[in-house]
Coordinates of C-alpha atoms and ligand atoms in Angstrom, one line a residue:
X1 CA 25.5 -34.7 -11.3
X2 CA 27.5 -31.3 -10.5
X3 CA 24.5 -29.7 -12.8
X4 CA 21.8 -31.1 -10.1
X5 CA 24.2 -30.1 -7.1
X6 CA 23.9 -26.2 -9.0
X7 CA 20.4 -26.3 -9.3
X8 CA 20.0 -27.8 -5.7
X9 CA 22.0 -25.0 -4.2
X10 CA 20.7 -22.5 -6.4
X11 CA 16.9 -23.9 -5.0
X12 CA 18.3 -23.8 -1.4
X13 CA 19.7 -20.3 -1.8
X14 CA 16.1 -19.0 -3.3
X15 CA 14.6 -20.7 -0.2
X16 CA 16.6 -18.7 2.0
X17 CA 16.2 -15.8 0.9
X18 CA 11.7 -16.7 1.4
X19 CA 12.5 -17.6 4.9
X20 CA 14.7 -14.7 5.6
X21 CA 12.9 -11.9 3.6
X22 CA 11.3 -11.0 7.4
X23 CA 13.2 -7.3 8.0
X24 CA 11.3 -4.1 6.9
X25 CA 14.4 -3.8 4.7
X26 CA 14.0 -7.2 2.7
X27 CA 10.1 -6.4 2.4
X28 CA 10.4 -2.7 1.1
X29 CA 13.3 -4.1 -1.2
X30 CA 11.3 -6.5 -2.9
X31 CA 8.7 -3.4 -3.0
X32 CA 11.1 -2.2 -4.9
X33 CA 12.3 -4.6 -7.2
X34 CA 8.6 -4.7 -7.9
X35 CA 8.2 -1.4 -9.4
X36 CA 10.0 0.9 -12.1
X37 CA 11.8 3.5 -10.7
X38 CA 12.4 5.9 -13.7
X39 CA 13.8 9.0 -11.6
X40 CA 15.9 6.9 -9.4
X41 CA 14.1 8.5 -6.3
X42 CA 14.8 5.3 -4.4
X43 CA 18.4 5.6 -5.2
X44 CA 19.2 6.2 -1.0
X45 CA 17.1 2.3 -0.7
X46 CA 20.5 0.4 0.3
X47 CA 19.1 -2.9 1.0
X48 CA 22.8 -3.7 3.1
X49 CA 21.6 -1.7 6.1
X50 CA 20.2 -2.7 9.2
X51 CA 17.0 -1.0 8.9
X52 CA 15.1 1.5 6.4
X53 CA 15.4 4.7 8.5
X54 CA 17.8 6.0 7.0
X55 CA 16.3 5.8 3.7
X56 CA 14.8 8.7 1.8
X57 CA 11.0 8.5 1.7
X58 CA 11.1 6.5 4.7
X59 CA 10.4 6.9 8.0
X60 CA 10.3 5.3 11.1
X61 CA 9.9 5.7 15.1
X62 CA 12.6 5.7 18.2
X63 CA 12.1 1.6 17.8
X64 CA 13.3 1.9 14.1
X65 CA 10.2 0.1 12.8
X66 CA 8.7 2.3 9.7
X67 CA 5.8 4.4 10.7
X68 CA 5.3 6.7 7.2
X69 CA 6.3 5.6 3.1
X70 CA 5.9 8.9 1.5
X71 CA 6.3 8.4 -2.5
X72 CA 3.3 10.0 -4.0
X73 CA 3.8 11.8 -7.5
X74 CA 7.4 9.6 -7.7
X75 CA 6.2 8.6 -11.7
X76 CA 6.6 4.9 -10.1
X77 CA 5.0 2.0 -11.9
X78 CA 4.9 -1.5 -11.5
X79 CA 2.6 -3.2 -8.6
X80 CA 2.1 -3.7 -4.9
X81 CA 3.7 -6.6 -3.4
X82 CA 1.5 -8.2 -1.0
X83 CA 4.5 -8.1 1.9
X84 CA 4.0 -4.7 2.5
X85 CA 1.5 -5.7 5.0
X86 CA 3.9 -7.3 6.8
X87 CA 5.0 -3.6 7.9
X88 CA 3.3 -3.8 10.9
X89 CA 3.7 -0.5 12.4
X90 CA 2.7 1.5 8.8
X91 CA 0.4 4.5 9.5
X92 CA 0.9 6.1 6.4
X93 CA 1.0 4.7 3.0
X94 CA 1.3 7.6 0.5
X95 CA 1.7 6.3 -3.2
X96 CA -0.7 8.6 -4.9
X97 CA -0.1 10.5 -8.1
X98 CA 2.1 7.4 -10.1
X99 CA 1.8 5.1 -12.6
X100 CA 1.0 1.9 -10.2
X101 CA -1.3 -1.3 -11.3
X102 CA -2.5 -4.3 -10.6
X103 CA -4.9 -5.0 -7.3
X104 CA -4.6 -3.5 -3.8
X105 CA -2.9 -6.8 -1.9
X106 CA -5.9 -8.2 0.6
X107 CA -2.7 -8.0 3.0
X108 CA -3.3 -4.3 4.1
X109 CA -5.2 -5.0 6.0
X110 CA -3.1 -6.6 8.1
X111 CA -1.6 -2.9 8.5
X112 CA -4.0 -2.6 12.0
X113 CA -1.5 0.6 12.8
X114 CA -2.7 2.7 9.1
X115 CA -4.1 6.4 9.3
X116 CA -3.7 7.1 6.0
X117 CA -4.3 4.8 2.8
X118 CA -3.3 7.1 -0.2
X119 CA -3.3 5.3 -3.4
X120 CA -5.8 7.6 -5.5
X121 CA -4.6 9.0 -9.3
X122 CA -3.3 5.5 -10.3
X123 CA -3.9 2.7 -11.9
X124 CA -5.3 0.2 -9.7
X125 CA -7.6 -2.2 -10.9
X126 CA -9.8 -5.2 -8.9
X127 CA -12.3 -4.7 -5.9
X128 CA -11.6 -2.7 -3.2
X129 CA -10.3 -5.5 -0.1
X130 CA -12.9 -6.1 2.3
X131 CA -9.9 -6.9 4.1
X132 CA -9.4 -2.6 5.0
X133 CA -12.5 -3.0 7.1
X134 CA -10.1 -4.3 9.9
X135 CA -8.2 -1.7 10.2
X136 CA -9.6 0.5 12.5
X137 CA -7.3 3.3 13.1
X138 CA -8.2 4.2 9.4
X139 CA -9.2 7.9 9.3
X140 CA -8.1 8.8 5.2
X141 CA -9.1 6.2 2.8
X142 CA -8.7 7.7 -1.1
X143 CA -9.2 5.6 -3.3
X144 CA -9.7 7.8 -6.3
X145 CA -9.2 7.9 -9.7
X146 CA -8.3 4.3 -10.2
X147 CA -9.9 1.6 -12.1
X148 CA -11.0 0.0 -9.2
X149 CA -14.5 -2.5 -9.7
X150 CA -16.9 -3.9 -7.8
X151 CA -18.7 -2.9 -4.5
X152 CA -17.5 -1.0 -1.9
X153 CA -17.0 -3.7 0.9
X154 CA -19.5 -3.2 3.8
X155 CA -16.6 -4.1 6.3
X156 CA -15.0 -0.7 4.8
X157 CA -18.1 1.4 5.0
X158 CA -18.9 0.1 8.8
X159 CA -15.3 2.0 9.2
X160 CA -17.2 5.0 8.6
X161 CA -19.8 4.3 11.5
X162 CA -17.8 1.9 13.9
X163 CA -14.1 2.9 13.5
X164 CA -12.1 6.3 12.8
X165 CA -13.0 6.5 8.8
X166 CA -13.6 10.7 8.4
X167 CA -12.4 10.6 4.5
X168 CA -12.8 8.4 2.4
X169 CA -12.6 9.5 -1.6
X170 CA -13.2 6.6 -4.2
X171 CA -14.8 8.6 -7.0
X172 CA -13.7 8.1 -10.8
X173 CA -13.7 4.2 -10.7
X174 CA -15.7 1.8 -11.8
X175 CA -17.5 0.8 -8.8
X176 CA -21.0 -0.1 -8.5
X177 CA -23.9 0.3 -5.6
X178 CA -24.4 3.3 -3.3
X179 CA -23.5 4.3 -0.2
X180 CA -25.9 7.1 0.6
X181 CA -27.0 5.7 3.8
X182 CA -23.4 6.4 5.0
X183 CA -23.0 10.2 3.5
X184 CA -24.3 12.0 6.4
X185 CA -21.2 10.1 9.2
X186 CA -18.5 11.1 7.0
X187 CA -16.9 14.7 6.2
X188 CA -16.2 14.1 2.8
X189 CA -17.6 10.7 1.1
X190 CA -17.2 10.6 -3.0
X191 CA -18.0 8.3 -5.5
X192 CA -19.8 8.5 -9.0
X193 CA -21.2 5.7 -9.4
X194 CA -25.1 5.7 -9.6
X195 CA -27.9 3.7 -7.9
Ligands
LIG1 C1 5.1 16.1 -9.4 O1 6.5 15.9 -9.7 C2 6.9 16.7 -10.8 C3 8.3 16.3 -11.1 O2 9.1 16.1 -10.0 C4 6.9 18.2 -10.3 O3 7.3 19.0 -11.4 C5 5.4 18.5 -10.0 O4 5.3 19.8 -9.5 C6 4.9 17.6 -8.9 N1 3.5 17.8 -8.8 C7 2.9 17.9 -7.6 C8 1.4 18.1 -7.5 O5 3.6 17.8 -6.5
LIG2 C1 2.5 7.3 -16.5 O1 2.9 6.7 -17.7 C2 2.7 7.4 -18.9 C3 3.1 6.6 -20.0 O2 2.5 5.3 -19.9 C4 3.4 8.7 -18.8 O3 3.1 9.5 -20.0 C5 3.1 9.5 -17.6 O4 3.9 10.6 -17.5 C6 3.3 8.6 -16.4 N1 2.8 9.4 -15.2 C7 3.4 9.4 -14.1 C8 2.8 10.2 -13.0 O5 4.5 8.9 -14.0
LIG3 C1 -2.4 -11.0 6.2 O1 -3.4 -10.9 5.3 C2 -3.7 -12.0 4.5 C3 -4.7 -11.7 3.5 O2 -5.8 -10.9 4.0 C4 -4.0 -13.2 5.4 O3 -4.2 -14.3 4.6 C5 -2.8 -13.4 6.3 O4 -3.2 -14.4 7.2 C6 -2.5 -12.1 7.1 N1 -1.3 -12.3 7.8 C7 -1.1 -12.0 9.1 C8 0.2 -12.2 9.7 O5 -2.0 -11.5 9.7
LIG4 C1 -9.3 6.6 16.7 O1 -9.0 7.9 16.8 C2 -8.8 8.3 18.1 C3 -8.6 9.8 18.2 O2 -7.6 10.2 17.2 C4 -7.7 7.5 18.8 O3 -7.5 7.9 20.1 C5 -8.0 6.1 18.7 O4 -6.9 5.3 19.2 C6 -8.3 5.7 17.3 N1 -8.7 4.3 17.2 C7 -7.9 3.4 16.7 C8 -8.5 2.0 16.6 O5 -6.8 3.6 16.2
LIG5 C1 -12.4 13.1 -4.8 O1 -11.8 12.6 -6.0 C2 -12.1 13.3 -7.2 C3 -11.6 12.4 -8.4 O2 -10.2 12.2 -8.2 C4 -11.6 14.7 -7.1 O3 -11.9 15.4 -8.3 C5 -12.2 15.4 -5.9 O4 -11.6 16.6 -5.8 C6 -12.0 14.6 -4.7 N1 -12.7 15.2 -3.6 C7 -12.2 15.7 -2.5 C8 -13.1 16.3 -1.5 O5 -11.0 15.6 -2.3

């Protein structure tokens, strides 16, 4: 019986912490939890505070919402949680240069806000989410040197025609199809894969 009333408040407890995980600090926490941090360079990440702002890496604007995560060549691993495109007001993701796997979350592209999607020299695997044709405000989309399979989404490459998309690098992947049609809108357009 007191066993039970443990597990139940341990059960109601982890349910809590779902419902409430809603702050840019909870998400970027669990971002962090998420990966392997073997030079400590989120060491400043004190998930006690308010908000992120103060955080190194971080940065927000006058409303205290985070505008820029800037962790590329960090030696991170681990993978993306899909919450981070909860961070509504994102414009630049930088992550390239580390050791991260596993898929890009369909989530970001919830991030309506993002510039800048850097997540090339990685280890991403999966398709590339048609989901990233949303966002709009896109104008630097690399991609590259990832393991990334599949087509390039036509939602992303109507970006490059319809939207703000003037760089987009996903060469050295595994992609398949072309998108010649599309080289001539873009200022720089790469990809290796043939046909
Ligand atoms: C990447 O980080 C390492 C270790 O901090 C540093 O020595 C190297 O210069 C960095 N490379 C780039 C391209 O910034
Ligand atoms: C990635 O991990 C490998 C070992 O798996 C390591 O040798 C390499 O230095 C790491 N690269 C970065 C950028 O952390
Ligand atoms: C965020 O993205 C996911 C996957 O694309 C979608 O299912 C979800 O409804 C989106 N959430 C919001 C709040 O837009
Ligand atoms: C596209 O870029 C222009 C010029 O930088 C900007 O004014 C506009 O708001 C952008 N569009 C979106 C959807 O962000
Ligand atoms: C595109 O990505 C490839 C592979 O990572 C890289 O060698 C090349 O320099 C990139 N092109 C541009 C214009 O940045």
């Amino acid at each position: 019986m007191k066993l039970q009333h443990i597990f139940s408040l341990l059960f109601g407890l982890s349910v809590v912490t779902t419902v409430y995980c809603n702050t840019e600090v909870d998400i970027l926490n669990a971002q962090r939890e998420a990966w392997k941090d073997p030079y400590n360079v989120l060491e400043s990440w004190d998930p006690t505070l308010v908000n992120p702002c103060t955080w190194y890496h971080i940065t927000c604007n006058s409303d205290n919402s985070v505008i820029r995560v800037d962790l590329g060549n960090a030696s991170l691993s681990g993978y993306l949680i899909p919450d981070l495109g909860r961070l509504t007001d994102l414009q630049y993701l930088e992550l390239y240069s580390n050791n991260i796997s596993g898929s890009i979350p369909d989530s970001l592209g919830n991030l309506t806000k993002l510039v800048s999607l850097d997540l090339f020299s990685n280890h991403f695997n999966g398709p590339i989410p048609s989901s990233l044709g949303n966002i709009n405000s896109l104008k630097y989309l690399r991609l590259n040197n990832n393991m990334l399979s599949g087509e390039i989404p036509r939602e992303v490459l109507e970006l490059i025609i319809t939207g703000n998309l003037t760089e987009m690098n996903v060469s050295d992947n595994m992609l398949s199809g072309t998108i010649r049609n599309f080289k001539k809108r873009v200022t720089t357009i790469t990809q290796d894969a043939r046909a």
